[in-house]
CSV table of C-alpha atoms and ligand atoms in Angstrom, one decimal:
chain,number,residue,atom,x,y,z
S,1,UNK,CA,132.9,191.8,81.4
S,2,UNK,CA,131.8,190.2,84.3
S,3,UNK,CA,132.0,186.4,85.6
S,4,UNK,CA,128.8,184.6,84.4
S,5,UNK,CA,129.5,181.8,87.2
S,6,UNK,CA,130.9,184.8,90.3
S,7,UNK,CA,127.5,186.3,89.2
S,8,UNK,CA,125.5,183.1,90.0
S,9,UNK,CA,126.9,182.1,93.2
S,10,UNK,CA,126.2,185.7,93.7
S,11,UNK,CA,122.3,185.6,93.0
S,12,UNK,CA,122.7,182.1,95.0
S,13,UNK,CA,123.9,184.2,98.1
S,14,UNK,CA,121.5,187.3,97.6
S,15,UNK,CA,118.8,184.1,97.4
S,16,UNK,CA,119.9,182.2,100.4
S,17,UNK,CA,120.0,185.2,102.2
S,18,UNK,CA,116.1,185.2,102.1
S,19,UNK,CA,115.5,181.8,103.2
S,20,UNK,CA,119.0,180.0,104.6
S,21,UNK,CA,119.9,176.4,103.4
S,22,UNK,CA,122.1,173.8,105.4
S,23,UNK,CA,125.5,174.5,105.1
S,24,UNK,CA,126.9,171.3,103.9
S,25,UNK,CA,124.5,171.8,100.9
S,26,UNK,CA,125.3,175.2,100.3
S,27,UNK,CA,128.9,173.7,99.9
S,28,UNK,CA,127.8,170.9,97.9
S,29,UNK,CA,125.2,172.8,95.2
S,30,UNK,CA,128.2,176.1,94.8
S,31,UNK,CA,130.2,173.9,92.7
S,32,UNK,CA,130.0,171.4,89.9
S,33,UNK,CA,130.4,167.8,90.1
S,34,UNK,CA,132.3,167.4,87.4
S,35,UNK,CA,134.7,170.1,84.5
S,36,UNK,CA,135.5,168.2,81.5
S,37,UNK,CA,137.6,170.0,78.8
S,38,UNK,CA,138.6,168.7,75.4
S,39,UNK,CA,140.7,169.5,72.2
S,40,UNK,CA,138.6,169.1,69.0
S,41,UNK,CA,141.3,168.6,66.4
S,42,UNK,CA,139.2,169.6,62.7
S,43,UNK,CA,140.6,169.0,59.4
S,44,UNK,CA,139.8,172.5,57.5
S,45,UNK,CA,138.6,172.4,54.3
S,46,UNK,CA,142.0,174.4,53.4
S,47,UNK,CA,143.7,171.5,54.7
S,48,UNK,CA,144.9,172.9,57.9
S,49,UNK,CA,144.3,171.5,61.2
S,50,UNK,CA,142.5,173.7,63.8
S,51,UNK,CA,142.3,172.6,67.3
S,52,UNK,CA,138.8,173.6,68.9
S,53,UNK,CA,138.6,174.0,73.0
S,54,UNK,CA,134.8,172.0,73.8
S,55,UNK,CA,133.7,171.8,77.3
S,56,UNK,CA,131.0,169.9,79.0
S,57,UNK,CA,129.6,171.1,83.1
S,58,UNK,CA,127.7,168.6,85.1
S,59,UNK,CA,126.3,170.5,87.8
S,60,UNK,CA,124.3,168.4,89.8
S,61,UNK,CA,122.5,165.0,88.9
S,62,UNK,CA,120.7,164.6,92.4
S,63,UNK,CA,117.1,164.6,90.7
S,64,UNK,CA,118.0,162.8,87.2
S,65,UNK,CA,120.3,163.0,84.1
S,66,UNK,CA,122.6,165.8,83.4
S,67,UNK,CA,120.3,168.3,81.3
S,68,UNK,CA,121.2,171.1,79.0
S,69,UNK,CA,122.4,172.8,75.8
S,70,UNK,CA,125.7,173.3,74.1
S,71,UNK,CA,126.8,176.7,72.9
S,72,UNK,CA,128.8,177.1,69.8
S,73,UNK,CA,130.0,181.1,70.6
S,74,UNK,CA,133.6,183.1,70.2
S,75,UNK,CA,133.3,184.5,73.6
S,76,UNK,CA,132.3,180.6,75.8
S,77,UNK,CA,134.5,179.9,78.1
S,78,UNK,CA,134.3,177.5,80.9
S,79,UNK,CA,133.3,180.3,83.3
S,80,UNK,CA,129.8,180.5,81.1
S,81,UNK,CA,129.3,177.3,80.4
S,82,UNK,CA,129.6,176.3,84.5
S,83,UNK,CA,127.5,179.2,85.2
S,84,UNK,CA,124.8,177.9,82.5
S,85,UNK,CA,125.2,174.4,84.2
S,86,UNK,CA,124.3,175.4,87.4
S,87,UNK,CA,121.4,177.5,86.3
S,88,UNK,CA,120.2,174.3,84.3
S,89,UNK,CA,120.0,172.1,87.5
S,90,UNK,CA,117.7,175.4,88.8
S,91,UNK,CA,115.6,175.3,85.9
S,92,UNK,CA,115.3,171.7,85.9
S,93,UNK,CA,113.8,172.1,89.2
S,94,UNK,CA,112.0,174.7,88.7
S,95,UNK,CA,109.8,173.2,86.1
S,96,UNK,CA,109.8,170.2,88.4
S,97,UNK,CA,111.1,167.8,85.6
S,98,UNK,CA,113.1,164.9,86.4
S,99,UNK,CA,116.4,166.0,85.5
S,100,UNK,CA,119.9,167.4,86.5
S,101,UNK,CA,121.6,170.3,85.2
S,102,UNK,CA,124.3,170.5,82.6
S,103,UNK,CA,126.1,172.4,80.3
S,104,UNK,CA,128.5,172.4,77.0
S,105,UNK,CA,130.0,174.4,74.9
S,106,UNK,CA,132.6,175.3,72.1
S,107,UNK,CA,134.9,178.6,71.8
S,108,UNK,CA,134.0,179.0,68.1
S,109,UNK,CA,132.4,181.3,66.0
S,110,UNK,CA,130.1,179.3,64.1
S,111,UNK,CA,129.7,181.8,61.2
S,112,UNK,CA,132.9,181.6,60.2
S,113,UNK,CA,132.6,177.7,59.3
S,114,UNK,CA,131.7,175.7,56.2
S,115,UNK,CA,129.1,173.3,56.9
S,116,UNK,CA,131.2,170.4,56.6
S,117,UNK,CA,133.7,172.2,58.8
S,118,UNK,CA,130.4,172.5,61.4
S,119,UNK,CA,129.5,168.7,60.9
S,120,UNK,CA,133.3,167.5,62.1
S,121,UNK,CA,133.0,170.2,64.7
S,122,UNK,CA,130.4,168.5,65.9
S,123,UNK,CA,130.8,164.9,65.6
S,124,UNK,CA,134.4,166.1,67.2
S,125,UNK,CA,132.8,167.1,69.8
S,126,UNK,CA,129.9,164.0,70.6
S,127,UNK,CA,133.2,162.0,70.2
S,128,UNK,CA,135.3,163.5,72.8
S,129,UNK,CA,132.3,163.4,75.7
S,130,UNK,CA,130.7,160.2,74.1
S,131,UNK,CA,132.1,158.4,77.5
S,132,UNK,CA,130.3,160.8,79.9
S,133,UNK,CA,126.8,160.7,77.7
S,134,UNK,CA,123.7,158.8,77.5
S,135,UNK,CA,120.1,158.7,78.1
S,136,UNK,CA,120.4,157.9,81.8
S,137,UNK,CA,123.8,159.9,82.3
S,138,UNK,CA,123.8,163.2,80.6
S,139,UNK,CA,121.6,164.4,77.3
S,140,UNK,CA,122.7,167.4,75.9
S,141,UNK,CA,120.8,169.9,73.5
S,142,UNK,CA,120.5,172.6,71.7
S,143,UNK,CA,121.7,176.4,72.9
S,144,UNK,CA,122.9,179.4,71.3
S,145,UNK,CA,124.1,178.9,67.6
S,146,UNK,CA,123.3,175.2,67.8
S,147,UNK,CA,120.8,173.2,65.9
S,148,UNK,CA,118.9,170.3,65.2
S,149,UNK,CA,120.7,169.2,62.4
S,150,UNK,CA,123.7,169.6,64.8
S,151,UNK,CA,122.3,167.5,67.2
S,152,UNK,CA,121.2,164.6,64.9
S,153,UNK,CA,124.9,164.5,63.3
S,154,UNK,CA,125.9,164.6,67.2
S,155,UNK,CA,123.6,161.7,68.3
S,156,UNK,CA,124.8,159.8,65.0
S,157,UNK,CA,128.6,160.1,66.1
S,158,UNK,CA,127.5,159.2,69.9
S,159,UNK,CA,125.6,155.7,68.5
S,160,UNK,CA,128.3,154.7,66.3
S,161,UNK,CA,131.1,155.2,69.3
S,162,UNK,CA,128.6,153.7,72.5
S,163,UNK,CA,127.1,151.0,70.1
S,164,UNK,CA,123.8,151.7,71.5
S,165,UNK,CA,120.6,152.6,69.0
S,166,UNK,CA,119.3,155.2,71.5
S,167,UNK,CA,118.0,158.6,70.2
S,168,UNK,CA,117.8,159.7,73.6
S,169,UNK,CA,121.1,160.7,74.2
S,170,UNK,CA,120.3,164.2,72.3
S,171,UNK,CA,117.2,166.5,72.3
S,172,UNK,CA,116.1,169.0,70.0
S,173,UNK,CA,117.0,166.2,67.2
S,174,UNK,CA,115.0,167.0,63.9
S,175,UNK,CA,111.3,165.7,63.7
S,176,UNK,CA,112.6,162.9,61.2
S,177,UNK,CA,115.4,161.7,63.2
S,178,UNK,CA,113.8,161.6,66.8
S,179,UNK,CA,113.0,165.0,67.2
S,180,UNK,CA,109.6,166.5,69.1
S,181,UNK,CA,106.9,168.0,67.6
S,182,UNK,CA,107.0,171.5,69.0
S,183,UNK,CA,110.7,171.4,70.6
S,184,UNK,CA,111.3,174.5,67.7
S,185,UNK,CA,109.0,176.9,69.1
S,186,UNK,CA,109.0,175.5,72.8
S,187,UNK,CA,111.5,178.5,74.6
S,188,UNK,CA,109.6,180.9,73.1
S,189,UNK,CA,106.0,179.6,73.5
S,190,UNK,CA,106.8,179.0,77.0
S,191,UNK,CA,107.9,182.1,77.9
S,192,UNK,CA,104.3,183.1,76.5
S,193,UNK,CA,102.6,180.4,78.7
S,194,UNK,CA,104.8,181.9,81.9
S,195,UNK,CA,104.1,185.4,80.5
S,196,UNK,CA,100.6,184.9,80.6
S,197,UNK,CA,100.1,183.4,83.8
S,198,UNK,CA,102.2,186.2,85.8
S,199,UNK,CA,101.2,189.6,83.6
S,200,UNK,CA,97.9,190.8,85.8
S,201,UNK,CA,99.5,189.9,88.9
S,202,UNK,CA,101.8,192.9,87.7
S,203,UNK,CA,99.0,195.0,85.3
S,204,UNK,CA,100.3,194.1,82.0
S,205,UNK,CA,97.4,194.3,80.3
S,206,UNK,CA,96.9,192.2,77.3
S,207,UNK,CA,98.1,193.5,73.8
S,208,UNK,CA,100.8,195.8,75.3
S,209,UNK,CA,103.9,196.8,73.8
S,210,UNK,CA,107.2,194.4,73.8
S,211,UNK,CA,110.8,195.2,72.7
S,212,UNK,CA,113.4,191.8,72.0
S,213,UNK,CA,116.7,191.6,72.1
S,214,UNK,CA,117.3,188.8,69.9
S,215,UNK,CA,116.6,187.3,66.7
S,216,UNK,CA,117.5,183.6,67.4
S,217,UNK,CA,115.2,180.4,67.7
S,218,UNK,CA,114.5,181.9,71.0
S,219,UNK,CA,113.8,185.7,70.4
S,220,UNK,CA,112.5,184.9,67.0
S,221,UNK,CA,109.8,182.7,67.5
S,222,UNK,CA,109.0,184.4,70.5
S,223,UNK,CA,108.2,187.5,68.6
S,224,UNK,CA,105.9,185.6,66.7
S,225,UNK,CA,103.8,184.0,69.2
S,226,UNK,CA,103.5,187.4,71.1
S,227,UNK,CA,102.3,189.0,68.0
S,228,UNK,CA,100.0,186.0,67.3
S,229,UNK,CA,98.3,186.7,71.0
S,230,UNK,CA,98.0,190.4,70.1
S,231,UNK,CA,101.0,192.0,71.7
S,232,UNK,CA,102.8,195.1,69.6
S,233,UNK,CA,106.4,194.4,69.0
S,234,UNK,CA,107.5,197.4,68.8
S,235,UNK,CA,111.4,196.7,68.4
S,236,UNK,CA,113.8,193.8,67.5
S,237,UNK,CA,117.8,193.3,67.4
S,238,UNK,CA,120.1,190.5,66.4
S,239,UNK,CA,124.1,190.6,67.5
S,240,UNK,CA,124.4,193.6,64.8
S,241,UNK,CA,122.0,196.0,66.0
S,242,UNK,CA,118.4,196.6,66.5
S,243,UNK,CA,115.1,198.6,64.4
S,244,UNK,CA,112.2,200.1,66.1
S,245,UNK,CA,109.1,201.0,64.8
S,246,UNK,CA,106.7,202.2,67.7
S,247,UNK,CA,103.4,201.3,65.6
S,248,UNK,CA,104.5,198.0,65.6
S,249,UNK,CA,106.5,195.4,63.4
S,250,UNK,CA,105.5,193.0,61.0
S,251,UNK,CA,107.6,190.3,61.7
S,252,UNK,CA,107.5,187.7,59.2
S,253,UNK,CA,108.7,190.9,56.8
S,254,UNK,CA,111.1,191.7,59.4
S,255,UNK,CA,112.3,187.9,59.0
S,256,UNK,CA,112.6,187.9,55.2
S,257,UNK,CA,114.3,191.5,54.9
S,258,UNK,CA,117.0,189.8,57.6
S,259,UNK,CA,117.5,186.6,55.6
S,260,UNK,CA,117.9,189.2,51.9
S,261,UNK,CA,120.2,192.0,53.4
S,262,UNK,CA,121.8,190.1,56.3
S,263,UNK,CA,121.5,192.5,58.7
S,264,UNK,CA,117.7,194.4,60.2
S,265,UNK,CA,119.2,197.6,59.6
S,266,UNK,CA,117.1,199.6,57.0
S,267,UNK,CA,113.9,197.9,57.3
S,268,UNK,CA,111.1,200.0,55.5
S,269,UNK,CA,109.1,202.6,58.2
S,270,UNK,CA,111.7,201.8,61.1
S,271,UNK,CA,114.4,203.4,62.5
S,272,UNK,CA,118.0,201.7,63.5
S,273,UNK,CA,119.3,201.4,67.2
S,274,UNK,CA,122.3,200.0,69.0
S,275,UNK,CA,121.9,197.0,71.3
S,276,UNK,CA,122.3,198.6,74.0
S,277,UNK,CA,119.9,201.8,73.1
S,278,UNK,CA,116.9,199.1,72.3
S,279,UNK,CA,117.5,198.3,76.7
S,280,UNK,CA,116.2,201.8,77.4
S,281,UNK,CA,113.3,201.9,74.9
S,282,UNK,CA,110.0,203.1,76.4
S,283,UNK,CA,108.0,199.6,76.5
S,284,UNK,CA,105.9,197.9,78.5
S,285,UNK,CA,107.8,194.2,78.4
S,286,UNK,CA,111.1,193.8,77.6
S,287,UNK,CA,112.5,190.8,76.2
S,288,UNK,CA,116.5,190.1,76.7
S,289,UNK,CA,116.5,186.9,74.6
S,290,UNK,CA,120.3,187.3,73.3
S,291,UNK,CA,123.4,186.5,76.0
S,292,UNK,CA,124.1,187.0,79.5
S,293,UNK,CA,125.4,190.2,80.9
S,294,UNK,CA,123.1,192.9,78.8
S,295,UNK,CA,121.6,194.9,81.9
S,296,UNK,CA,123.8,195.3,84.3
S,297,UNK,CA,124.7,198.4,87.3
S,298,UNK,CA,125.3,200.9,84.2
S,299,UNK,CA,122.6,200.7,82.2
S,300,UNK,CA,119.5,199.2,85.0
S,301,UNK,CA,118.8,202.8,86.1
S,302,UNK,CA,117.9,203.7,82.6
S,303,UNK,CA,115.5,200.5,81.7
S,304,UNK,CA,112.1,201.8,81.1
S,305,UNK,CA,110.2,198.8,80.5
S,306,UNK,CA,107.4,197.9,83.2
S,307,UNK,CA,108.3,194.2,83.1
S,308,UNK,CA,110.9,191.7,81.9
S,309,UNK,CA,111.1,188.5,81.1
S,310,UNK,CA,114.5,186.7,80.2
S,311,UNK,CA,114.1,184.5,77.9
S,312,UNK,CA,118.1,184.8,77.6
S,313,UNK,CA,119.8,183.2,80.6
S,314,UNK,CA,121.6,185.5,82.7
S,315,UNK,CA,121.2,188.9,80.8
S,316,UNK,CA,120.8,190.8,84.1
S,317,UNK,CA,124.0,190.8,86.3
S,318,UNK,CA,122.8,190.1,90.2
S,319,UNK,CA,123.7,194.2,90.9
S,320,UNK,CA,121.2,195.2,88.0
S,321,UNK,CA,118.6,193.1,89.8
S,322,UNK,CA,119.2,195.0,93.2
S,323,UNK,CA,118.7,198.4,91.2
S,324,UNK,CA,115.4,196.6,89.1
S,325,UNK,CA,113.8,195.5,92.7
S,326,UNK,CA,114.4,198.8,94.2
S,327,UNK,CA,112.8,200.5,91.3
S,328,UNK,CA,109.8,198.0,91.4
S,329,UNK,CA,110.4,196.4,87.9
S,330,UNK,CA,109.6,193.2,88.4
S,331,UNK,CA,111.8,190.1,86.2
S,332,UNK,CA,110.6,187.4,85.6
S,333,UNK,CA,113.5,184.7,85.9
S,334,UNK,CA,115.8,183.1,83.2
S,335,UNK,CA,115.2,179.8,85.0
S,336,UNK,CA,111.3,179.9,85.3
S,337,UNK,CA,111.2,182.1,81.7
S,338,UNK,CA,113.1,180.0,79.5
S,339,UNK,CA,111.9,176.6,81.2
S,340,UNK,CA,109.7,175.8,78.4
S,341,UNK,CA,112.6,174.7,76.1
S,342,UNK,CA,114.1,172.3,78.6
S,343,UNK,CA,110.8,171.0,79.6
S,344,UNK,CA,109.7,170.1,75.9
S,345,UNK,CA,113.3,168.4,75.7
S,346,UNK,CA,112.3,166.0,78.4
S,347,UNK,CA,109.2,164.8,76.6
S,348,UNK,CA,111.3,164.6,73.4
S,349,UNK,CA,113.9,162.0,75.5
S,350,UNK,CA,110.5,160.5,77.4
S,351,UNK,CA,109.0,159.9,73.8
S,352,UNK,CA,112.4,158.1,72.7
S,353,UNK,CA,112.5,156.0,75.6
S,354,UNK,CA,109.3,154.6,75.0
S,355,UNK,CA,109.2,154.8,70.9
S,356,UNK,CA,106.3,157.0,71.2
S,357,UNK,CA,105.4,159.9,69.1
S,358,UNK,CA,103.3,162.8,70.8
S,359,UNK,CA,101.0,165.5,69.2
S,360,UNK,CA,101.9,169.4,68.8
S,361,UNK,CA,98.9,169.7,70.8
S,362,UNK,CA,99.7,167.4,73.7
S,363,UNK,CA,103.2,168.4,73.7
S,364,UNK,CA,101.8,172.0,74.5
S,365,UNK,CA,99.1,171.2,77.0
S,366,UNK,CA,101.7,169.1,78.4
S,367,UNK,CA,104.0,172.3,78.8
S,368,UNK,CA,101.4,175.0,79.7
S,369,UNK,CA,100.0,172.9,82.4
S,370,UNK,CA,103.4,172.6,84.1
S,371,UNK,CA,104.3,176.0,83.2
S,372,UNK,CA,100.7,177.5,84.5
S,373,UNK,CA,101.7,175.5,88.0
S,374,UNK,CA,105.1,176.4,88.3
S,375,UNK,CA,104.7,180.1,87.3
S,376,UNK,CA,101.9,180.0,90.0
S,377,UNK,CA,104.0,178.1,93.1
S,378,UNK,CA,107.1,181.2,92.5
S,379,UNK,CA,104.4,184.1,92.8
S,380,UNK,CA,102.9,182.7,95.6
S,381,UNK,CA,106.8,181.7,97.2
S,382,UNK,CA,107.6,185.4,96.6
S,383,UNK,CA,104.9,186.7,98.3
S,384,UNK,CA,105.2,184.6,101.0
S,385,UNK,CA,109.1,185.6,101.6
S,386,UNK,CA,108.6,189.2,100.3
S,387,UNK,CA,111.2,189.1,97.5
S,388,UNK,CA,111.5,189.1,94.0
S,389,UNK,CA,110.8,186.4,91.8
S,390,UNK,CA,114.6,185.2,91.0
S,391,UNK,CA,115.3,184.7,94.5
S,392,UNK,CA,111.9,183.3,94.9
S,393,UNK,CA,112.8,180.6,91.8
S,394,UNK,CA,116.2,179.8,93.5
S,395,UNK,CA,114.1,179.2,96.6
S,396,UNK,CA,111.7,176.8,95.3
S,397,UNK,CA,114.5,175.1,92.7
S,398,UNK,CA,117.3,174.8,95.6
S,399,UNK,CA,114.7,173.4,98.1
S,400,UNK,CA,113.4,170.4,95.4
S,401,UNK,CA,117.4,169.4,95.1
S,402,UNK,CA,118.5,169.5,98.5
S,403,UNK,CA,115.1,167.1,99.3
S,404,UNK,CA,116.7,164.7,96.6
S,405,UNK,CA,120.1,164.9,98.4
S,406,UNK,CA,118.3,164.1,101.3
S,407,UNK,CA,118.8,167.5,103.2
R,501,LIG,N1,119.7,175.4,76.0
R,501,LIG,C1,118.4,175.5,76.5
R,501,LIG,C2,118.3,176.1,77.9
R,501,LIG,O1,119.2,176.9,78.2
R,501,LIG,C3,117.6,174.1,76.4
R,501,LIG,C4,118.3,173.0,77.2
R,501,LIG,C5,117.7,171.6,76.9
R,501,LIG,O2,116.7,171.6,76.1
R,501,LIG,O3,118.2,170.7,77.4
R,501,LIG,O4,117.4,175.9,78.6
């Protein structure tokens, strides 16, 4: 398995390459301010101790806070999470909001927890980086396998240790406990926004046929608000496997035969495929919206999608994106895709900052006008250069932070 964080200094050279950077920012923006690594010590309900590994990335604060999720996954290490740090301060940027990049994470698997277990997990975890958190310092939030209920018991622990009433030390919080309105559905509905504002520039004509990878907040909700716009899903997989139906899935069914029989496998009038068969579907979008590391120099020759948009972050390794360019399918980047979710956490810390409480609806105008913009400045940067739209992203994002380092 490759280096999530070799692979991101990778796409940062392959981006640089395009359009150079000054040297002593180039140093300064490879690696992150600051590793922090804890025990979790958890009292298990069979009253053994367990000693969780939880770490905490803060890649670059130059243009606010520290911004970004924590994973709860079996296979995080501290080479992911730095890598997802440092594509947080991109994103950040690249959706021009006024925050820095961070990441966290714990080498757990979640599923194998009771939900008290989870709760001191958690509040284990708040505990050991309350010092380094706070609404002006760092605001974590939710990522894979994490929740809002996670991050309200989170911010709960982080109050009762910092002595401060602040909800905005967490995003993603439930709507009774601080959270947005729309902060749910915001990864996936702004992948739609950025979707929509890029697809005719590439011929993807509306209602045209998408595959997922994913059945999380992220790939699940995104499923829905493709199918709501008119789009044919034509296949779906969680971390067990995948089902394909090519005249199209009804996904709340889909939803409620995976909550009954655990797995998608057997879903009336579809037919089961592996993870990595779903890649190669014939499609017109394809939708990595799982982990990093899913198309990669073995499998990118056999994608036949027309487009992609990652909603994941990193699932195409920097060699897979040489063999997509040369092949002429375009992707549209993890760090403009997925910018949605991170954007609709800022308003969620804005609104507890100022005790307000927004809308739905203006929380989404809010989001598809920045999106709309953004989606709009990449195209135009990637013409402009003549490259694709990752290294156009890294362009844009790298040249916004080294203006607030005062390059
Ligand atoms: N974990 C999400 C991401 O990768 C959201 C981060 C946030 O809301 O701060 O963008």
């Amino acid at each position: 398995m490759s280096n999530p964080f070799e692979n991101a200094m990778m796409q940062l050279k392959r981006a640089t390459a395009v359009q150079p950077f000054p040297e002593a920012f180039m140093k300064q923006i490879s690696s992150p301010n600051r590793e922090v690594r804890i025990s979790i010590p958890v009292m298990m309900d069979n009253g053994t101790l367990q000693v969780f590994e939880g770490y905490r990335v803060e890649h670059n604060n130059a243009r606010g806070p520290y911004k970004g999720g924590i994973r709860f996954h079996h296979d995080t290490d501290i080479n992911e999470v730095k890598a997802l740090a440092f594509w947080m301060a991109l994103k950040c940027a690249v959706a021009n909001i006024p925050m820095g990049g961070g990441k966290g994470g714990v080498t757990v698997d979640p599923k194998t927890l009771s939900k008290t277990e989870l709760e001191k997990l958690s509040r284990g975890w708040a505990r050991g980086m309350a010092d380094i958190l706070g609404p002006k310092k760092d605001v974590p939030a939710p990522d894979v396998n994490t929740t809002p209920e996670i991050m309200s018991w989170m911010n709960d622990e982080y109050m009762k240790i910092s002595g401060e009433t602040t909800l905005a030390t967490f995003t993603g919080k439930p709507l009774d406990k601080g959270g947005s309105e729309g902060r749910g559905a915001a990864t996936g509905l702004g992948g739609y926004y950025v979707f929509d504002a890029l697809r005719s520039k590439y011929n993807i004509a509306e209602g045209a046929s998408v595959v997922i990878q994913g059945f999380g907040n992220v790939g699940g909700n995104a499923a829905e608000i493709f199918l709501a716009h008119g789009y044919k899903i034509i296949a779906m997989s969680d971390s067990k496997g995948g089902v394909v139906n090519e005249a199209g899935l009804d996904i709340k069914a889909l939803e409620e035969w995976k909550k009954s029989n655990g797995a998608l496998a057997g879903f009336p009038g579809s037919r089961t495929v592996t993870n990595a068969e779903l890649l190669e579907l014939p499609c017109d979008v394809l939708i990595p919206a799982a982990l990093e590391n899913q198309i990669t120099a073995t499998n990118a020759g056999s994608v036949k999608a027309k487009f992609i948009l990652e909603l994941a972050n990193g699932p195409i390794t920097p060699e897979a994106d040489e063999a997509l360019y040369e092949r002429g399918i375009p992707v549209v980047p993890d760090i403009l895709a997925n910018s949605g979710g991170v954007t609709v956490s800022t308003f969620e810390w804005e609104q507890n900052l100022k005790g307000e409480h927004w809308t739905e609806a203006d929380v989404n105008a809010k989001m598809k006008e920045i999106l709309d913009m953004e989606s709009g400045i990449i195209y135009d940067k990637s013409v402009a250069v003549n490259t694709d739209l990752r290294r156009a992203a890294f362009i844009v994002a790298l040249e916004r932070i080294a203006k607030a380092m005062g390059y």
